Coordinates of C-alpha atoms in Angstrom, one line a residue:
M1 CA 0.0 0.0 0.0
R2 CA 1.4 3.4 -0.9
S3 CA 2.4 5.7 1.9
S4 CA 0.1 8.4 0.6
T5 CA -2.9 6.0 0.8
I6 CA -1.9 5.1 4.3
L7 CA -1.8 8.7 5.3
L8 CA -5.1 9.4 3.7
I9 CA -6.8 6.5 5.5
A10 CA -5.1 7.6 8.8
S11 CA -6.3 11.2 8.4
L12 CA -9.9 9.9 7.6
I13 CA -9.8 7.8 10.8
L14 CA -8.4 10.7 12.8
G15 CA -11.1 13.0 11.4
A16 CA -13.8 10.5 12.2
G17 CA -12.4 10.1 15.7
T18 CA -12.3 13.9 16.2
A19 CA -15.9 14.3 14.9
L20 CA -17.0 11.5 17.3
A21 CA -15.1 13.2 20.2
G22 CA -16.7 16.5 19.4
S23 CA -20.2 14.9 19.1
R24 CA -19.7 13.2 22.5
S25 CA -18.4 16.4 24.1
G26 CA -21.3 18.4 22.8
A27 CA -23.8 15.8 24.0
L28 CA -22.3 15.9 27.5
V29 CA -22.5 19.7 27.6
D30 CA -26.1 19.6 26.5
S31 CA -26.8 16.9 29.2
A32 CA -25.0 19.1 31.8
W33 CA -27.4 21.9 31.0
Q34 CA -30.4 19.6 31.5
V35 CA -28.9 18.3 34.8
W36 CA -28.3 21.9 35.8
Q37 CA -32.0 22.5 35.3
R38 CA -32.7 19.8 37.9
Q39 CA -30.3 21.5 40.3
N40 CA -27.9 18.6 40.4
Y41 CA -24.8 20.7 40.2
A42 CA -22.3 18.0 41.1
V43 CA -23.4 15.8 38.3
A44 CA -23.4 18.7 35.9
E45 CA -19.8 19.5 36.9
K46 CA -18.8 15.8 36.4
Q47 CA -20.3 15.7 32.9
L48 CA -18.5 19.0 32.0
H49 CA -15.1 17.6 33.0
E50 CA -15.9 14.4 31.0
A51 CA -16.8 16.7 28.0
I52 CA -13.4 18.4 28.3
A53 CA -11.6 15.0 28.4
A54 CA -13.6 13.9 25.3
D55 CA -12.7 17.0 23.2
P56 CA -10.1 19.4 24.8
A57 CA -10.4 21.7 21.8
D58 CA -14.2 22.4 22.2
P59 CA -14.8 25.7 24.1
R60 CA -18.4 24.8 25.1
A61 CA -17.5 22.6 28.1
Y62 CA -14.9 25.1 29.5
V63 CA -17.3 28.1 29.3
T64 CA -20.2 26.2 30.7
L65 CA -18.1 24.9 33.5
A66 CA -17.0 28.5 34.2
L67 CA -20.6 29.6 34.3
L68 CA -21.5 26.8 36.7
E69 CA -18.6 27.6 39.0
N70 CA -19.3 31.3 38.9
S71 CA -22.9 30.7 39.9
R72 CA -21.7 28.8 42.9
S73 CA -19.3 31.6 44.0
R74 CA -16.3 29.4 43.2
Y75 CA -14.4 32.1 41.5
R76 CA -11.0 30.4 41.4
E77 CA -12.5 27.4 39.7
C78 CA -14.3 29.7 37.3
W79 CA -10.9 31.2 36.3
D80 CA -9.3 27.7 36.1
A81 CA -11.8 26.7 33.4
L82 CA -11.2 29.9 31.5
R83 CA -7.4 29.5 31.9
M84 CA -7.6 26.0 30.4
L85 CA -9.6 27.3 27.5
S86 CA -7.1 30.1 26.9
E87 CA -4.4 27.5 26.4
R88 CA -6.3 25.9 23.6
D89 CA -8.5 28.6 21.9
P90 CA -6.9 31.7 20.4
N91 CA -10.4 33.3 20.3
I92 CA -10.6 33.5 24.1
Y93 CA -11.3 37.2 24.2
P94 CA -15.2 37.2 24.0
Y95 CA -15.2 34.8 26.9
L96 CA -12.8 36.9 29.0
F97 CA -14.9 40.0 28.3
S98 CA -18.1 38.2 29.4
F99 CA -16.5 37.1 32.7
W100 CA -14.6 40.4 33.2
Q101 CA -16.5 41.4 36.3
T102 CA -15.5 38.1 38.0
I103 CA -11.9 38.3 36.9
R104 CA -11.4 41.9 37.9
F105 CA -13.4 42.2 41.1
R106 CA -14.0 38.7 42.5
L107 CA -10.4 37.6 42.0
K108 CA -8.5 40.9 42.4
D109 CA -7.0 39.8 45.8
D110 CA -5.9 36.5 44.1
F111 CA -4.1 37.8 41.0
A112 CA -0.8 36.6 42.2
A113 CA -1.9 33.3 43.6
T114 CA -4.0 32.3 40.6
G115 CA -1.4 33.3 37.9
L116 CA -3.7 36.0 36.8
L117 CA -1.2 38.7 37.4
Q118 CA 1.2 37.5 34.6
Y119 CA -1.7 36.6 32.4
L120 CA -3.2 40.1 32.6
E121 CA 0.2 41.7 31.9
N122 CA 0.5 39.6 28.7
L123 CA -3.1 40.5 27.8
T124 CA -2.2 44.2 27.6
K125 CA 0.3 43.4 24.8
S126 CA -2.0 41.4 22.5
A127 CA -5.7 40.9 22.7
D128 CA -8.9 41.5 20.7
D129 CA -8.8 43.1 17.3
L130 CA -10.7 46.3 18.4
G131 CA -8.3 46.7 21.4
I132 CA -10.9 46.9 24.1
L133 CA -9.4 44.5 26.6
P134 CA -5.9 45.9 26.9
P135 CA -6.8 49.3 28.4
Q136 CA -9.4 47.6 30.7
T137 CA -6.6 45.2 31.8
A138 CA -4.2 48.1 32.3
E139 CA -6.9 49.7 34.5
A140 CA -7.2 46.6 36.6
L141 CA -3.5 46.3 37.0
E142 CA -3.2 50.0 38.0
E143 CA -5.7 49.4 40.7
Y144 CA -4.0 46.2 41.9
Y145 CA -0.6 47.9 42.3
R146 CA -2.1 51.1 43.7
E147 CA -3.9 49.2 46.4
R148 CA -0.6 47.6 47.4
H149 CA 1.0 51.0 47.6
N150 CA 3.3 50.2 44.6
L151 CA 2.7 53.6 43.0
S152 CA 5.5 53.4 40.5
M153 CA 4.0 50.2 39.0
A154 CA 0.5 51.7 39.3
G155 CA 1.8 54.8 37.3
R156 CA 3.2 52.5 34.6
W157 CA -0.2 50.9 34.0
H158 CA -2.0 54.2 34.4
A159 CA -0.1 55.5 31.4
K160 CA -1.1 52.6 29.3
I161 CA -4.8 53.4 29.7
D162 CA -4.1 56.4 27.4
A163 CA -7.1 58.5 28.5
V164 CA -7.7 62.2 27.8
T165 CA -7.3 63.9 31.2
D166 CA -7.0 67.6 30.4
W167 CA -10.5 69.2 30.6
M168 CA -12.4 72.3 31.4
L169 CA -15.7 71.7 33.2
I170 CA -18.9 73.7 33.6
G171 CA -22.2 73.1 35.3
P172 CA -24.6 72.3 36.8
F173 CA -27.6 72.7 34.4
E174 CA -31.1 71.5 35.1
N175 CA -31.9 67.9 34.4
V176 CA -35.0 67.0 36.4
S177 CA -36.6 63.8 34.9
A178 CA -33.8 63.9 32.2
S179 CA -35.3 67.1 30.9
G180 CA -31.8 68.5 30.1
Y181 CA -30.7 65.8 27.7
D182 CA -32.3 67.3 24.6
K183 CA -31.8 70.9 25.7
A184 CA -28.9 72.7 24.1
Y185 CA -27.4 74.7 27.0
P186 CA -24.9 77.5 26.1
P187 CA -21.7 75.2 26.1
E188 CA -23.2 73.4 23.1
T189 CA -23.6 76.5 21.0
G190 CA -20.0 77.8 21.3
Y191 CA -17.0 77.8 23.5
N192 CA -16.3 80.9 25.6
P193 CA -13.9 80.0 28.4
A194 CA -14.6 83.4 30.1
G195 CA -18.4 83.1 29.8
S196 CA -20.8 82.8 32.7
Y197 CA -24.3 81.4 32.3
E198 CA -27.4 80.8 34.5
G199 CA -27.2 77.2 35.7
K200 CA -29.4 75.0 37.8
G201 CA -31.6 76.9 40.2
G202 CA -30.1 80.2 39.1
I203 CA -26.6 79.2 40.1
P204 CA -23.9 80.9 38.0
A205 CA -22.1 78.4 35.8
A206 CA -18.6 79.1 34.5
W207 CA -15.8 77.1 33.0
F208 CA -12.9 76.0 35.2
P209 CA -9.9 73.7 34.8
I210 CA -9.6 70.6 36.9
A211 CA -6.7 69.1 38.7
S212 CA -5.4 65.7 37.6
P213 CA -8.4 63.4 37.9
G214 CA -6.4 60.9 40.0
P215 CA -5.2 57.4 39.6
D216 CA -8.2 55.9 37.8
T217 CA -8.3 58.6 35.1
W218 CA -12.2 58.9 35.1
I219 CA -13.5 62.5 35.2
D220 CA -16.0 62.5 38.1
F221 CA -18.3 65.4 38.1
M222 CA -19.4 64.5 41.6
M223 CA -15.9 65.5 42.8
H224 CA -16.5 69.0 41.5
F225 CA -20.2 69.7 41.9
G226 CA -22.5 69.2 44.9
F227 CA -25.6 68.6 42.7
K228 CA -27.5 65.7 41.3
E229 CA -30.3 65.7 38.7
S230 CA -28.0 67.8 36.6
I231 CA -26.3 68.2 33.2
F232 CA -22.5 68.8 33.1
Y233 CA -20.1 69.6 30.3
A234 CA -16.4 69.0 29.7
N235 CA -14.3 70.6 26.9
T236 CA -10.9 70.1 25.5
F237 CA -8.9 70.5 22.3
V238 CA -6.9 67.8 20.4
Y239 CA -4.2 68.6 17.9
S240 CA -3.6 66.3 15.0
P241 CA -0.7 66.9 12.6
D242 CA -2.9 65.7 9.7
R243 CA -6.4 64.7 8.8
R244 CA -6.8 61.2 10.0
K245 CA -9.3 58.5 10.8
V246 CA -9.7 57.7 14.5
H247 CA -11.9 56.0 17.1
L248 CA -13.5 58.3 19.7
R249 CA -14.2 55.9 22.6
V250 CA -16.2 56.9 25.7
G251 CA -17.3 55.2 28.9
T252 CA -19.8 56.9 31.3
S253 CA -21.9 56.9 34.4
G254 CA -25.0 58.8 33.1
S255 CA -26.5 59.9 29.8
L256 CA -24.1 60.9 27.1
R257 CA -23.7 63.2 24.1
A258 CA -20.3 63.7 22.5
F259 CA -19.4 66.4 20.0
L260 CA -16.4 66.7 17.7
N261 CA -15.9 70.1 16.2
D262 CA -19.4 71.1 17.2
E263 CA -21.0 68.0 15.4
M264 CA -22.7 65.4 17.6
V265 CA -21.0 62.1 16.9
L266 CA -22.4 60.0 19.7
E267 CA -25.4 60.0 21.9
Y268 CA -26.9 57.6 24.5
V269 CA -29.9 58.7 26.5
D270 CA -29.9 55.8 29.1
E271 CA -28.1 56.6 32.3
N272 CA -25.8 53.6 32.5
N273 CA -22.8 52.8 34.7
N274 CA -20.4 51.1 32.3
D275 CA -16.8 50.6 31.5
L276 CA -14.3 52.4 29.4
D277 CA -14.6 52.1 25.6
T278 CA -18.3 51.2 25.9
Y279 CA -19.3 53.6 23.2
N280 CA -17.0 53.7 20.1
V281 CA -17.5 55.9 17.1
A282 CA -15.3 55.8 13.9
T283 CA -14.7 59.4 12.9
E284 CA -11.9 61.7 11.9
L285 CA -9.8 64.4 13.3
Q286 CA -9.1 67.5 11.1
K287 CA -5.6 68.8 10.6
G288 CA -4.8 71.2 13.4
W289 CA -6.9 71.6 16.5
N290 CA -10.2 69.8 17.1
R291 CA -12.8 70.7 19.8
V292 CA -14.1 67.8 21.9
L293 CA -17.2 68.4 24.0
I294 CA -18.7 65.8 26.4
K295 CA -22.2 66.3 27.8
C296 CA -23.1 64.0 30.7
G297 CA -26.4 63.9 32.7
C298 CA -27.8 62.2 35.7
S299 CA -31.4 62.2 36.9
E300 CA -32.1 58.5 37.9
I301 CA -28.6 57.6 39.1
D302 CA -26.4 59.3 41.6
K303 CA -23.2 59.0 39.6
C304 CA -21.9 61.1 36.7
N305 CA -18.5 60.6 35.2
F306 CA -16.8 59.7 31.9
L307 CA -13.5 58.6 30.4
V308 CA -12.5 59.4 26.8
R309 CA -9.8 57.7 24.6
I310 CA -8.9 58.7 21.1
T311 CA -7.2 55.7 19.3
G312 CA -6.5 54.0 16.1
E313 CA -8.9 51.4 14.7
H314 CA -7.3 48.6 16.9
G315 CA -7.3 50.7 20.0
E316 CA -3.6 51.7 19.6
P317 CA -2.3 55.1 20.7
I318 CA -1.9 57.7 17.9
E319 CA 1.5 59.3 17.4
G320 CA 1.6 63.1 17.2
L321 CA -1.6 64.0 19.1
R322 CA -1.6 66.7 21.6
V323 CA -4.3 67.7 24.1
S324 CA -4.8 71.2 25.5
E325 CA -7.6 72.7 27.7
E326 CA -6.6 76.2 26.3
P327 CA -9.0 77.7 23.7
Q328 CA -7.8 77.0 20.1
V329 CA -8.9 77.9 16.5
Y330 CA -10.5 74.8 15.0
A331 CA -12.6 73.7 12.0
H332 CA -16.3 74.3 12.8
K333 CA -18.6 71.5 11.6
P334 CA -16.4 70.0 8.9
S335 CA -19.0 67.3 8.1
A336 CA -16.8 64.5 9.4
P337 CA -18.1 60.9 9.2
A338 CA -19.3 59.3 12.4
V339 CA -20.1 55.6 12.5
L340 CA -21.1 54.0 15.8
L341 CA -19.4 50.6 16.1
E342 CA -21.1 47.7 17.7
N343 CA -19.4 46.0 20.6
P344 CA -17.6 43.0 18.9
F345 CA -18.3 40.7 21.8
E346 CA -22.0 41.4 21.7
S347 CA -21.9 40.6 17.9
F348 CA -19.9 37.4 18.6
F349 CA -22.4 35.9 21.0
S350 CA -25.4 37.2 19.1
G351 CA -24.0 35.4 16.1
Q352 CA -23.5 32.3 18.1
I353 CA -27.1 32.3 19.2
V354 CA -28.3 32.7 15.6
T355 CA -26.0 29.8 14.4
Y356 CA -26.5 27.5 17.4
P357 CA -29.9 28.4 19.0
D358 CA -29.9 25.2 21.1
R359 CA -26.6 26.0 22.9
A360 CA -27.6 27.5 26.3
E361 CA -24.2 28.9 27.2
N362 CA -24.3 31.6 24.5
Y363 CA -27.4 33.2 26.0
A364 CA -25.8 33.4 29.4
L365 CA -22.6 34.7 28.0
L366 CA -24.3 37.4 26.0
A367 CA -26.4 38.4 29.0
Q368 CA -23.2 38.8 31.0
V369 CA -21.8 41.0 28.3
Y370 CA -24.8 43.3 28.3
L371 CA -25.0 43.4 32.1
R372 CA -21.4 44.4 32.6
D373 CA -22.2 47.6 30.5
D374 CA -25.5 48.1 32.3
K375 CA -27.6 47.3 29.3
A376 CA -30.4 45.8 31.3
P377 CA -33.2 45.8 28.7
Q378 CA -31.0 44.0 26.1
A379 CA -30.0 41.4 28.7
E380 CA -33.6 40.9 29.7
K381 CA -34.6 40.2 26.1
V382 CA -31.9 37.6 25.7
L383 CA -32.7 35.9 29.0
R384 CA -36.4 35.7 28.3
A385 CA -35.5 33.9 25.0
A386 CA -33.3 31.5 27.0
L387 CA -36.1 30.7 29.5
K388 CA -38.4 29.7 26.7
R389 CA -36.0 26.9 26.0
W390 CA -34.7 26.1 29.5
P391 CA -37.6 27.2 31.8
E392 CA -36.2 25.5 34.9
C393 CA -32.6 26.7 34.7
A394 CA -31.6 28.8 37.7
Q395 CA -28.7 30.4 35.8
F396 CA -31.0 32.4 33.6
Y397 CA -33.2 33.5 36.5
T398 CA -30.3 34.8 38.6
L399 CA -29.0 36.8 35.6
L400 CA -32.5 38.1 35.0
M401 CA -32.7 39.1 38.6
E402 CA -29.6 41.2 38.1
A403 CA -31.2 42.7 35.0
Y404 CA -34.3 43.6 36.9
Q405 CA -32.2 45.2 39.8
R406 CA -30.2 47.2 37.3
G407 CA -33.5 48.3 35.7
K408 CA -35.0 49.2 39.1
K409 CA -37.9 46.7 38.5
S410 CA -38.6 45.9 42.1
D411 CA -42.0 44.3 41.6
E412 CA -40.7 42.1 38.9
T413 CA -37.7 41.2 41.1
D414 CA -40.1 40.1 43.9
E415 CA -42.0 37.8 41.5
L416 CA -38.8 36.4 40.0
V417 CA -37.4 35.5 43.4
T418 CA -40.6 33.6 44.2
R419 CA -40.3 31.7 40.9
L420 CA -36.6 31.1 41.5
A421 CA -37.2 29.8 45.0
S422 CA -39.7 27.3 43.7
I423 CA -36.9 25.9 41.5
D424 CA -34.1 26.0 44.2
S425 CA -34.9 27.6 47.5
Q426 CA -31.3 27.2 48.6
L427 CA -29.7 29.3 45.9
E428 CA -27.4 32.0 47.3
E429 CA -29.2 34.7 45.4
V430 CA -32.6 33.7 46.8
L431 CA -31.4 33.4 50.4
A432 CA -29.5 36.8 50.2
Y433 CA -32.6 38.4 48.8
R434 CA -34.7 36.9 51.6
V435 CA -32.3 38.2 54.2
N436 CA -32.6 41.7 52.9
E437 CA -36.4 41.4 52.7
A438 CA -36.6 40.1 56.2
V439 CA -34.4 42.8 57.6
R440 CA -36.4 45.5 55.7
N441 CA -39.6 44.1 57.3
E442 CA -37.9 43.8 60.8
E443 CA -38.4 40.0 60.7
Y444 CA -35.0 39.4 62.3
Q445 CA -35.6 35.8 63.3
K446 CA -36.3 34.9 59.7
A447 CA -33.2 36.8 58.6
E448 CA -31.1 34.7 61.1
E449 CA -32.6 31.5 59.7
Y450 CA -31.8 32.5 56.1
I451 CA -28.2 33.5 57.1
A452 CA -27.8 30.1 58.8
Q453 CA -28.8 28.4 55.6
L454 CA -26.3 30.4 53.6
K455 CA -23.6 29.4 56.1
S456 CA -24.5 25.7 55.9
Q457 CA -24.1 25.6 52.1
G458 CA -20.8 27.4 52.1
A459 CA -21.9 30.7 50.6
D460 CA -19.4 33.6 50.1
P461 CA -18.2 34.1 53.7
V462 CA -17.5 37.8 53.2
A463 CA -21.1 38.4 52.0
V464 CA -22.4 36.4 54.9
Y465 CA -20.3 38.4 57.4
N466 CA -21.7 41.6 55.9
M467 CA -25.3 40.3 56.3
E468 CA -24.8 39.2 59.9
I469 CA -23.1 42.5 60.8
G470 CA -25.9 44.5 59.1
L471 CA -28.6 42.4 61.0
L472 CA -26.9 42.9 64.4
G473 CA -26.8 46.7 63.7
K474 CA -30.5 46.7 63.0
Q475 CA -31.1 44.7 66.2
K476 CA -28.8 47.1 68.1
E477 CA -26.8 44.1 69.4
I478 CA -23.7 46.2 69.8
D479 CA -21.6 43.7 71.8
R480 CA -22.3 40.9 69.4
L481 CA -21.6 43.2 66.4
V482 CA -18.3 44.3 67.9
S483 CA -17.2 40.7 68.5
L484 CA -18.3 39.5 65.0
N485 CA -16.6 42.3 63.2
A486 CA -13.4 41.7 65.1
E487 CA -13.6 38.1 63.8
A488 CA -14.3 39.1 60.3
H489 CA -11.5 41.7 60.3
A490 CA -9.0 39.1 61.6
K491 CA -9.9 36.7 58.8
Y492 CA -10.0 39.3 56.0
P493 CA -7.6 42.1 57.0
L494 CA -7.6 43.5 53.4
N495 CA -11.4 44.0 53.4
W496 CA -12.0 47.7 53.8
D497 CA -15.6 47.3 55.1
F498 CA -14.4 45.3 58.1
A499 CA -11.3 47.4 58.7
N500 CA -13.3 50.6 58.5
L501 CA -16.0 49.4 60.9
Q502 CA -13.3 48.2 63.3
A503 CA -11.8 51.7 63.3
V504 CA -15.3 53.2 63.9
I505 CA -15.8 50.8 66.8
E506 CA -12.4 51.8 68.4
S507 CA -13.3 55.4 68.0
E508 CA -17.0 55.5 68.9
V509 CA -17.5 52.5 71.1
H510 CA -14.2 52.4 72.9
H511 CA -13.5 56.1 72.6
D512 CA -10.0 55.5 71.4
P513 CA -9.3 57.4 68.2
E514 CA -5.6 56.6 68.4
K515 CA -6.3 52.9 68.2
A516 CA -8.8 53.6 65.4
A517 CA -5.9 55.3 63.5
A518 CA -3.7 52.3 64.2
V519 CA -6.3 50.0 62.7
V520 CA -6.5 52.1 59.5
K521 CA -2.7 52.5 59.3
A522 CA -2.2 48.7 59.6
T523 CA -4.7 48.3 56.7
L524 CA -3.0 50.9 54.6
E525 CA 0.2 48.9 54.7
R526 CA -1.5 46.1 52.8
S527 CA -4.4 47.9 51.0
Y528 CA -3.8 51.5 50.0
G529 CA -6.5 53.9 48.8
L530 CA -8.1 57.3 49.2
P531 CA -10.9 56.1 51.6
H532 CA -8.2 54.7 53.9
L533 CA -6.2 57.9 53.9
S534 CA -9.3 60.0 54.5
A535 CA -10.3 57.9 57.5
L536 CA -6.8 57.9 58.9
A537 CA -6.7 61.7 58.7
T538 CA -10.1 61.9 60.5
Y539 CA -8.8 59.8 63.4
Y540 CA -5.6 61.7 63.7
L541 CA -7.7 64.9 63.9
K542 CA -9.9 63.4 66.6
A543 CA -6.8 62.3 68.6
G544 CA -5.3 65.8 68.3
K545 CA -2.4 64.6 66.1
F546 CA -2.5 67.7 63.9
D547 CA 0.9 67.2 62.3
R548 CA -0.1 63.7 61.2
W549 CA -3.5 64.9 60.1
E550 CA -1.9 67.5 57.8
E551 CA 0.7 65.0 56.5
T552 CA -2.0 62.4 55.7
M553 CA -4.3 64.9 54.0
K554 CA -1.4 66.0 51.8
E555 CA -0.8 62.4 50.9
A556 CA -4.5 62.0 50.0
V557 CA -4.4 65.2 47.8
D558 CA -1.3 63.9 46.0
L559 CA -3.1 60.6 45.3
A560 CA -6.3 62.1 44.1
P561 CA -6.1 65.9 43.5
S562 CA -9.8 66.1 42.4

C-alpha cells in the first residue's frame, strides 16, 4: 500500500475520531445543562469535566463549567476553566470580556496566587482586534498595584490606559426627569472660556480647569459639583498633525452626548454605569486643532462621570496627538463621518445564538456582556428567550434578577425571586434576597434563619459576614456586632468594610481614636487607597495629632487631587 494512501486513511480515521469526540463532548455539555435545570450541580460538573476530556479543543465545556462555578461563587475554579480554555483557543477574548467582572473584582486579591497577574500583563500586549481588553486590563493592574502601595508600577499601568485627562468643566444645568438631555445649553452653542451662564436653580455656571483626575483617570463630576439631577459639560482640544481616521471611545456613568468640532458624533440617553470604551465611534480628526465636548447627565442615578480615549482602529495610541484645555482655533462643523461601532463581543455571542440556538451557554454569556455595561433591557430580552428553551434553569433566572435590579424593577424582582425559590430555595441569590427582605420588614428571626442556611451551604463568607453585621446593627446588638466584626477583620484584613467598621468601633464605642488610627494604618500597609487615607486623617484629627492629620491629608491630595 502506498504511503500516501496510508496517510489518507489515517487522516480519515483521525477525522472520524475527532468528529465523534466533538459529538460526544457536545452531547455531554447539553446533558449538563439539562442536569443543571434539575439543580444537580455535582453531576453537571462531572459531565463537563468528561466533556473536556472527550474533546479538549471544544470551548463549550470550558465556558459552561466557568458559568457553573461562577454561579456557585467558586471564582478560582471559574478562572481555572477559562485559563484552560485560553491555552487551547486563540479566540478567548469574547469569553474573557463576558467574565470580566468576576476576573477583575472577585479575583483581584488573588491575582498573584492564581497566575492572573502575569496573564493580565500579557493580555495588555496582544488581545482582541478592536483593542478593548488591553486598556481595561491596564486599569485593573493599575488598581491592583495602587492598592498595594506600589505607586511606581501603578503609574506605569495608568499611562497605558491612554485616556484624555486635560479638561475644562462647567455646570450644573437643570436635568429633572432627564429634561436637560435634549436641551442645548450654552456650552453646546459655542466655547467661551470666560463666559458665565445661568445654571441649575439660578446658580452661575462658569468654565474652570480641573486638577489631575487621580489614579483611575475617570473624570468624576461629583468630585466638583454638589448637585444631582444635573447636566454637566467637559471641553478640551486635540491637535492632529494631519487629517486622520480615529476612534473616539467613551465610557460613562450617566447619559451621554459627544461632540467633535461642534458636530454630535455620539449619543446615548440611558443613564448607565459602564466601562471604558463602551461607546465607540469611527470618525476623523481634522488637521490642526479639534474641539471635543462631552455632555453627561444624571437624573435617575447618583453618579456622573466619563472617560475618553482617542485611538487608532485597533485601540492603539496615535502618534503626534496633543491635548490642551486652552482655547484654540478649530474647523467648525467639517461634516466628518461618524459611524457607531457595535461591541464586537455582543456581535460574537449574538451570532453564536443565531447559528446555534440550542446552545444554552451563549445566551448566558451574551447576557453577562450586556449586564457588565449596564444594558439591562438587552440582557432581559436575551434571558427571556433562553427561559423559553430552559424554563427551569436557575442560571438564567439569577442573571434576569440582576437585569431587573439594574433596571430598578422591584415588583418584577419580587415575582422572580418567588419563581426562583420554587426551583431551588437554597440558591445563594434567593437566600440573600430573603435576608434583605426580612431585615427590611424587621423580621429578624427569619433573617437569622436564612443566614444560617447560607452558612451551611458554604456561601461567600465575606457576604455572609456583611449580612450578619448588618442584621446585628438593626437589632442594636452592639456587643455581638463588635465581636463578630473583630472576627471578620482578623480573617479578612484586606477587606476595607471590616477594617473601617473596626476603626469606627475603636473610635466611637471604645472612645480611642488613636487605636482607630492604628487599625487604619495597619490596613494601609496592605491595602492602599483614598478612603483609607481620609479615614486615617479623621482619626488623627480626633486624637489631636494635627501634624499627622496634615501629613495624611497632603498624601490624600497627592493621590487624588480632584
